PDB file of C-alpha atoms in Angstrom:
ATOM      1  CA  MET A   1      94.066 124.156-286.276  1.00  0.00           C
ATOM      2  CA  PRO A   2      90.985 125.157-284.368  1.00  0.00           C
ATOM      3  CA  ARG A   3      90.250 123.759-281.197  1.00  0.00           C
ATOM      4  CA  SER A   4      87.084 121.079-280.572  1.00  0.00           C
ATOM      5  CA  GLY A   5      84.602 120.191-278.105  1.00  0.00           C
ATOM      6  CA  HIS A   6      82.027 122.237-275.188  1.00  0.00           C
ATOM      7  CA  TRP A   7      85.145 123.827-273.499  1.00  0.00           C
ATOM      8  CA  GLN A   8      86.308 125.185-276.956  1.00  0.00           C
ATOM      9  CA  GLY A   9      88.431 128.541-276.425  1.00  0.00           C
ATOM     10  CA  PHE A  10      89.438 128.140-272.893  1.00  0.00           C
ATOM     11  CA  ASP A  11      92.424 124.986-273.399  1.00  0.00           C
ATOM     12  CA  TRP A  12      95.088 126.909-274.125  1.00  0.00           C
ATOM     13  CA  ARG A  13      94.235 129.543-270.824  1.00  0.00           C
ATOM     14  CA  ARG A  14      94.314 126.223-268.706  1.00  0.00           C
ATOM     15  CA  GLU A  15      97.352 125.245-270.352  1.00  0.00           C
ATOM     16  CA  ARG A  16      98.636 128.726-269.553  1.00  0.00           C
ATOM     17  CA  MET A  17      97.493 128.097-265.574  1.00  0.00           C
ATOM     18  CA  VAL A  18      99.255 124.777-265.655  1.00  0.00           C
ATOM     19  CA  HIS A  19     102.278 126.151-266.616  1.00  0.00           C
ATOM     20  CA  ARG A  20     102.338 128.994-264.427  1.00  0.00           C
ATOM     21  CA  LEU A  21     101.508 127.131-261.363  1.00  0.00           C
ATOM     22  CA  GLU A  22     104.576 124.851-262.252  1.00  0.00           C
ATOM     23  CA  HIS A  23     106.942 128.211-262.225  1.00  0.00           C
ATOM     24  CA  MET A  24     105.216 128.606-258.708  1.00  0.00           C
ATOM     25  CA  GLY A  25     106.276 125.187-256.962  1.00  0.00           C
ATOM     26  CA  ILE A  26     103.498 123.147-257.877  1.00  0.00           C
ATOM     27  CA  HIS A  27     105.386 120.258-258.675  1.00  0.00           C
ATOM     28  CA  ASN A  28     102.911 116.999-258.193  1.00  0.00           C
ATOM     29  CA  PRO A  29     102.326 115.143-261.329  1.00  0.00           C
ATOM     30  CA  ALA A  30      99.290 114.182-259.518  1.00  0.00           C
ATOM     31  CA  VAL A  31      97.466 117.805-258.630  1.00  0.00           C
ATOM     32  CA  LEU A  32      99.298 119.169-262.018  1.00  0.00           C
ATOM     33  CA  HIS A  33      96.996 116.903-263.966  1.00  0.00           C
ATOM     34  CA  ALA A  34      93.611 117.376-262.009  1.00  0.00           C
ATOM     35  CA  MET A  35      94.241 121.658-262.308  1.00  0.00           C
ATOM     36  CA  ALA A  36      94.991 120.605-266.334  1.00  0.00           C
ATOM     37  CA  SER A  37      91.461 118.652-266.612  1.00  0.00           C
ATOM     38  CA  ILE A  38      89.150 120.795-264.197  1.00  0.00           C
ATOM     39  CA  PRO A  39      87.227 123.243-266.846  1.00  0.00           C
ATOM     40  CA  ARG A  40      88.290 125.833-263.912  1.00  0.00           C
ATOM     41  CA  HIS A  41      85.412 128.433-265.977  1.00  0.00           C
ATOM     42  CA  LEU A  42      82.140 126.592-265.437  1.00  0.00           C
ATOM     43  CA  PHE A  43      82.760 127.014-261.648  1.00  0.00           C
ATOM     44  CA  VAL A  44      82.356 131.029-262.026  1.00  0.00           C
ATOM     45  CA  GLU A  45      79.484 133.113-263.267  1.00  0.00           C
ATOM     46  CA  GLU A  46      79.394 133.653-267.027  1.00  0.00           C
ATOM     47  CA  ALA A  47      80.476 137.086-266.901  1.00  0.00           C
ATOM     48  CA  LEU A  48      83.637 136.259-265.112  1.00  0.00           C
ATOM     49  CA  ARG A  49      84.716 133.195-267.366  1.00  0.00           C
ATOM     50  CA  SER A  50      87.373 135.418-268.694  1.00  0.00           C
ATOM     51  CA  ARG A  51      89.004 135.158-265.984  1.00  0.00           C
ATOM     52  CA  ALA A  52      88.900 132.501-265.130  1.00  0.00           C
ATOM     53  CA  TYR A  53      92.705 131.023-265.244  1.00  0.00           C
ATOM     54  CA  ASP A  54      93.971 133.564-263.758  1.00  0.00           C
ATOM     55  CA  GLU A  55      95.999 133.889-260.325  1.00  0.00           C
ATOM     56  CA  THR A  56      93.026 135.137-258.851  1.00  0.00           C
ATOM     57  CA  ALA A  57      90.127 134.808-256.481  1.00  0.00           C
ATOM     58  CA  LEU A  58      86.466 135.639-257.459  1.00  0.00           C
ATOM     59  CA  PRO A  59      83.279 136.069-256.421  1.00  0.00           C
ATOM     60  CA  ILE A  60      80.573 133.638-256.436  1.00  0.00           C
ATOM     61  CA  GLY A  61      77.890 135.069-254.747  1.00  0.00           C
ATOM     62  CA  LEU A  62      76.571 135.178-251.347  1.00  0.00           C
ATOM     63  CA  ALA A  63      80.388 137.113-249.753  1.00  0.00           C
ATOM     64  CA  GLN A  64      81.813 133.637-250.878  1.00  0.00           C
ATOM     65  CA  THR A  65      84.913 133.318-253.501  1.00  0.00           C
ATOM     66  CA  ILE A  66      86.490 130.412-255.613  1.00  0.00           C
ATOM     67  CA  SER A  67      89.921 130.281-254.676  1.00  0.00           C
ATOM     68  CA  GLN A  68      93.007 131.473-257.014  1.00  0.00           C
ATOM     69  CA  PRO A  69      94.735 128.238-258.629  1.00  0.00           C
ATOM     70  CA  TYR A  70      97.547 129.075-256.539  1.00  0.00           C
ATOM     71  CA  THR A  71      95.374 128.073-253.214  1.00  0.00           C
ATOM     72  CA  VAL A  72      93.854 125.255-254.934  1.00  0.00           C
ATOM     73  CA  ALA A  73      97.033 123.726-256.232  1.00  0.00           C
ATOM     74  CA  ILE A  74      99.195 124.024-252.885  1.00  0.00           C
ATOM     75  CA  MET A  75      96.625 122.877-250.411  1.00  0.00           C
ATOM     76  CA  THR A  76      96.096 119.697-252.741  1.00  0.00           C
ATOM     77  CA  GLN A  77      99.401 119.212-252.701  1.00  0.00           C
ATOM     78  CA  LEU A  78      99.731 119.418-249.221  1.00  0.00           C
ATOM     79  CA  LEU A  79      97.410 116.591-248.907  1.00  0.00           C
ATOM     80  CA  LEU A  80      99.082 114.589-251.435  1.00  0.00           C
ATOM     81  CA  ALA A  81     103.106 114.832-250.082  1.00  0.00           C
ATOM     82  CA  ALA A  82     101.946 111.984-248.012  1.00  0.00           C
ATOM     83  CA  GLY A  83     101.300 109.604-250.859  1.00  0.00           C
ATOM     84  CA  LYS A  84      97.959 108.028-251.926  1.00  0.00           C
ATOM     85  CA  THR A  85      97.004 104.798-251.679  1.00  0.00           C
ATOM     86  CA  GLY A  86      94.017 105.178-253.440  1.00  0.00           C
ATOM     87  CA  GLN A  87      91.949 104.357-250.392  1.00  0.00           C
ATOM     88  CA  GLU A  88      92.167 107.349-248.552  1.00  0.00           C
ATOM     89  CA  LYS A  89      88.532 109.212-247.276  1.00  0.00           C
ATOM     90  CA  VAL A  90      88.376 113.067-248.010  1.00  0.00           C
ATOM     91  CA  LEU A  91      86.853 115.256-246.156  1.00  0.00           C
ATOM     92  CA  GLU A  92      86.390 119.068-247.574  1.00  0.00           C
ATOM     93  CA  ILE A  93      84.752 121.478-245.456  1.00  0.00           C
ATOM     94  CA  GLY A  94      83.417 124.800-247.607  1.00  0.00           C
ATOM     95  CA  THR A  95      82.165 123.139-250.883  1.00  0.00           C
ATOM     96  CA  GLY A  96      81.808 126.983-252.239  1.00  0.00           C
ATOM     97  CA  SER A  97      81.386 126.612-255.987  1.00  0.00           C
ATOM     98  CA  GLY A  98      82.507 122.730-256.422  1.00  0.00           C
ATOM     99  CA  TYR A  99      86.416 123.510-258.039  1.00  0.00           C
ATOM    100  CA  GLN A 100      88.336 122.327-255.677  1.00  0.00           C
ATOM    101  CA  THR A 101      85.555 119.519-254.988  1.00  0.00           C
ATOM    102  CA  ALA A 102      86.276 118.352-258.644  1.00  0.00           C
ATOM    103  CA  VAL A 103      90.325 118.836-258.195  1.00  0.00           C
ATOM    104  CA  LEU A 104      89.868 116.501-255.397  1.00  0.00           C
ATOM    105  CA  GLN A 105      87.410 114.083-256.872  1.00  0.00           C
ATOM    106  CA  HIS A 106      90.193 113.714-259.656  1.00  0.00           C
ATOM    107  CA  ILE A 107      92.616 112.675-257.688  1.00  0.00           C
ATOM    108  CA  TYR A 108      90.899 110.508-255.111  1.00  0.00           C
ATOM    109  CA  GLY A 109      88.345 109.392-256.593  1.00  0.00           C
ATOM    110  CA  ASN A 110      84.581 108.479-255.292  1.00  0.00           C
ATOM    111  CA  ASN A 111      85.876 108.646-251.716  1.00  0.00           C
ATOM    112  CA  VAL A 112      85.280 112.465-251.244  1.00  0.00           C
ATOM    113  CA  TYR A 113      83.002 114.180-248.896  1.00  0.00           C
ATOM    114  CA  SER A 114      81.906 117.712-248.937  1.00  0.00           C
ATOM    115  CA  ILE A 115      80.246 120.162-246.573  1.00  0.00           C
ATOM    116  CA  GLU A 116      79.340 123.294-247.133  1.00  0.00           C
ATOM    117  CA  ARG A 117      77.319 125.851-245.191  1.00  0.00           C
ATOM    118  CA  ILE A 118      75.362 128.113-247.552  1.00  0.00           C
ATOM    119  CA  PHE A 119      72.278 126.442-249.094  1.00  0.00           C
ATOM    120  CA  GLU A 120      72.384 127.936-252.405  1.00  0.00           C
ATOM    121  CA  LEU A 121      75.698 126.959-252.632  1.00  0.00           C
ATOM    122  CA  HIS A 122      75.234 123.730-251.925  1.00  0.00           C
ATOM    123  CA  GLN A 123      72.883 123.140-255.035  1.00  0.00           C
ATOM    124  CA  LEU A 124      74.723 125.334-257.551  1.00  0.00           C
ATOM    125  CA  ALA A 125      78.048 122.779-256.262  1.00  0.00           C
ATOM    126  CA  LYS A 126      75.636 119.669-257.039  1.00  0.00           C
ATOM    127  CA  LYS A 127      74.803 121.039-260.466  1.00  0.00           C
ATOM    128  CA  GLN A 128      78.494 122.335-261.556  1.00  0.00           C
ATOM    129  CA  LEU A 129      79.955 119.118-260.184  1.00  0.00           C
ATOM    130  CA  ARG A 130      77.899 117.124-262.256  1.00  0.00           C
ATOM    131  CA  SER A 131      78.242 119.289-265.484  1.00  0.00           C
ATOM    132  CA  VAL A 132      81.932 118.210-264.940  1.00  0.00           C
ATOM    133  CA  GLY A 133      81.484 114.165-264.278  1.00  0.00           C
ATOM    134  CA  ALA A 134      81.737 114.467-260.541  1.00  0.00           C
ATOM    135  CA  SER A 135      78.102 113.709-259.197  1.00  0.00           C
ATOM    136  CA  LEU A 136      79.654 111.016-257.024  1.00  0.00           C
ATOM    137  CA  VAL A 137      81.424 112.971-254.480  1.00  0.00           C
ATOM    138  CA  ARG A 138      78.816 113.358-251.489  1.00  0.00           C
ATOM    139  CA  LEU A 139      77.541 116.606-250.749  1.00  0.00           C
ATOM    140  CA  ALA A 140      76.015 117.400-247.221  1.00  0.00           C
ATOM    141  CA  TYR A 141      74.542 120.866-246.738  1.00  0.00           C
ATOM    142  CA  ASP A 142      75.302 121.058-242.648  1.00  0.00           C
ATOM    143  CA  ASP A 143      77.665 122.684-240.330  1.00  0.00           C
ATOM    144  CA  GLY A 144      81.593 122.497-241.474  1.00  0.00           C
ATOM    145  CA  TYR A 145      82.600 123.041-237.685  1.00  0.00           C
ATOM    146  CA  ALA A 146      80.939 119.920-236.809  1.00  0.00           C
ATOM    147  CA  GLY A 147      82.600 117.452-239.743  1.00  0.00           C
ATOM    148  CA  LEU A 148      80.928 114.665-240.584  1.00  0.00           C
ATOM    149  CA  PRO A 149      81.212 112.108-237.561  1.00  0.00           C
ATOM    150  CA  HIS A 150      79.038 109.479-238.850  1.00  0.00           C
ATOM    151  CA  GLU A 151      81.802 109.367-241.768  1.00  0.00           C
ATOM    152  CA  ALA A 152      85.212 109.594-239.846  1.00  0.00           C
ATOM    153  CA  PRO A 153      87.939 109.005-239.159  1.00  0.00           C
ATOM    154  CA  PHE A 154      89.157 110.897-242.572  1.00  0.00           C
ATOM    155  CA  ASP A 155      92.532 110.232-243.985  1.00  0.00           C
ATOM    156  CA  ARG A 156      92.644 113.737-245.028  1.00  0.00           C
ATOM    157  CA  ILE A 157      90.698 117.089-244.133  1.00  0.00           C
ATOM    158  CA  ILE A 158      90.815 120.293-246.058  1.00  0.00           C
ATOM    159  CA  VAL A 159      89.278 123.494-245.218  1.00  0.00           C
ATOM    160  CA  THR A 160      88.816 126.016-247.751  1.00  0.00           C
ATOM    161  CA  ALA A 161      87.386 129.131-245.043  1.00  0.00           C
ATOM    162  CA  ALA A 162      89.605 130.542-242.075  1.00  0.00           C
ATOM    163  CA  ALA A 163      88.497 129.578-238.747  1.00  0.00           C
ATOM    164  CA  PRO A 164      89.683 131.563-235.352  1.00  0.00           C
ATOM    165  CA  GLU A 165      91.316 128.589-234.085  1.00  0.00           C
ATOM    166  CA  LEU A 166      91.248 124.611-234.916  1.00  0.00           C
ATOM    167  CA  PRO A 167      88.223 123.192-234.793  1.00  0.00           C
ATOM    168  CA  LEU A 168      88.276 120.331-232.438  1.00  0.00           C
ATOM    169  CA  ALA A 169      85.691 118.291-234.253  1.00  0.00           C
ATOM    170  CA  LEU A 170      87.982 117.902-237.103  1.00  0.00           C
ATOM    171  CA  LEU A 171      90.550 117.352-235.297  1.00  0.00           C
ATOM    172  CA  GLN A 172      89.039 114.283-233.675  1.00  0.00           C
ATOM    173  CA  GLN A 173      88.150 113.577-237.067  1.00  0.00           C
ATOM    174  CA  LEU A 174      91.263 112.667-238.338  1.00  0.00           C
ATOM    175  CA  ALA A 175      92.578 109.265-239.104  1.00  0.00           C
ATOM    176  CA  ILE A 176      95.869 108.204-237.324  1.00  0.00           C
ATOM    177  CA  GLY A 177      98.305 109.053-240.009  1.00  0.00           C
ATOM    178  CA  GLY A 178      96.056 111.372-241.463  1.00  0.00           C
ATOM    179  CA  ARG A 179      96.657 115.020-243.207  1.00  0.00           C
ATOM    180  CA  MET A 180      94.822 118.176-242.841  1.00  0.00           C
ATOM    181  CA  VAL A 181      95.319 121.830-244.068  1.00  0.00           C
ATOM    182  CA  LEU A 182      93.236 124.570-243.350  1.00  0.00           C
ATOM    183  CA  PRO A 183      93.862 128.608-242.925  1.00  0.00           C
ATOM    184  CA  LEU A 184      93.677 129.922-239.504  1.00  0.00           C
ATOM    185  CA  GLU A 185      93.354 133.442-238.397  1.00  0.00           C
ATOM    186  CA  GLU A 186      94.876 135.089-235.541  1.00  0.00           C
ATOM    187  CA  ALA A 187      93.774 138.258-233.536  1.00  0.00           C
ATOM    188  CA  ASN A 188      95.107 140.581-235.903  1.00  0.00           C
ATOM    189  CA  GLY A 189      93.441 139.419-238.601  1.00  0.00           C
ATOM    190  CA  VAL A 190      96.468 138.202-240.505  1.00  0.00           C
ATOM    191  CA  GLN A 191      95.342 134.815-242.041  1.00  0.00           C
ATOM    192  CA  TYR A 192      98.451 131.575-242.645  1.00  0.00           C
ATOM    193  CA  LEU A 193      97.863 128.023-244.141  1.00  0.00           C
ATOM    194  CA  TRP A 194      98.506 125.087-241.759  1.00  0.00           C
ATOM    195  CA  LEU A 195      99.483 121.657-241.932  1.00  0.00           C
ATOM    196  CA  ILE A 196      98.270 119.323-239.077  1.00  0.00           C
ATOM    197  CA  GLU A 197      99.680 115.561-239.300  1.00  0.00           C
ATOM    198  CA  LYS A 198      98.022 113.301-236.667  1.00  0.00           C
ATOM    199  CA  THR A 199     100.674 111.000-235.293  1.00  0.00           C
ATOM    200  CA  PRO A 200     100.073 108.198-232.606  1.00  0.00           C
ATOM    201  CA  GLN A 201     101.663 110.444-230.432  1.00  0.00           C
ATOM    202  CA  GLY A 202      99.653 113.489-231.166  1.00  0.00           C
ATOM    203  CA  PHE A 203      99.631 116.215-233.696  1.00  0.00           C
ATOM    204  CA  HIS A 204     102.552 117.871-235.605  1.00  0.00           C
ATOM    205  CA  GLU A 205     101.531 121.329-237.006  1.00  0.00           C
ATOM    206  CA  THR A 206     103.619 123.222-239.396  1.00  0.00           C
ATOM    207  CA  CYS A 207     102.573 126.053-241.052  1.00  0.00           C
ATOM    208  CA  VAL A 208     103.209 126.846-244.530  1.00  0.00           C
ATOM    209  CA  GLN A 209     102.110 130.336-245.541  1.00  0.00           C
ATOM    210  CA  GLU A 210     100.528 133.507-245.469  1.00  0.00           C
ATOM    211  CA  ALA A 211      96.659 132.973-246.872  1.00  0.00           C
ATOM    212  CA  ASN A 212      93.699 134.772-247.536  1.00  0.00           C
ATOM    213  CA  PHE A 213      90.236 133.116-247.405  1.00  0.00           C
ATOM    214  CA  VAL A 214      86.518 134.141-246.046  1.00  0.00           C
ATOM    215  CA  PRO A 215      85.590 133.502-242.994  1.00  0.00           C
ATOM    216  CA  LEU A 216      84.686 129.865-241.936  1.00  0.00           C
ATOM    217  CA  ILE A 217      80.768 129.983-241.155  1.00  0.00           C
ATOM    218  CA  ASN A 218      79.053 128.285-238.480  1.00  0.00           C
ATOM    219  CA  GLU A 219      75.654 127.745-236.658  1.00  0.00           C
ATOM    220  CA  GLN A 220      76.357 130.706-234.941  1.00  0.00           C
ATOM    221  CA  ASP A 221      76.839 132.781-237.900  1.00  0.00           C
ATOM    222  CA  GLU A 222      74.677 134.540-240.073  1.00  0.00           C
ATOM    223  CA  GLU A 223      72.237 132.551-241.645  1.00  0.00           C
ATOM    224  CA  PHE A 224      72.302 132.644-245.481  1.00  0.00           C
TER     225      PHE A 224
END
């Protein structure tokens, strides 16, 4: 039976992607449901849409990329590992195309804030999030290193670009009991994905796996 609807032809590719993610160790039902629900092909350039559900990062312009599906899924699963009350306040650093943002909004509702440093991507993400019904995410065009101190504390923070060290401002804006997931790049250029948990006694850091992200841009870096 032929499929119908605005996203005709991509449903089966998205289903295959979700099955692949399950085999790769993504087991949280909320993450799998979000990945099955968000049309990733609407967040990539039209010429690349046939590859939207492949296990690969894709360029979105301005030397930036949309992360591969597994990366989005594992980072989201790490955030959710502590459970969800429905009241969590979530901060994303690096809106990019808006795909990870849409996944977060699907899970956490309208308590999602996202910062993008590149103005063209900030504007693009606004448009693409509206197209999938996620327009109530609070988007900011600002320096991700600084976070959003006027909205802190945040229960969950996710950083989608690699920094050479933990941004102090983001640690300060993480709530007690909160979780932050981010990639960090070592001096030799190798990146690792880290989980940071904030307890009343301090921070607990867990190295999860090797990673590959674009650099986290701050106000001292080149403007686009």
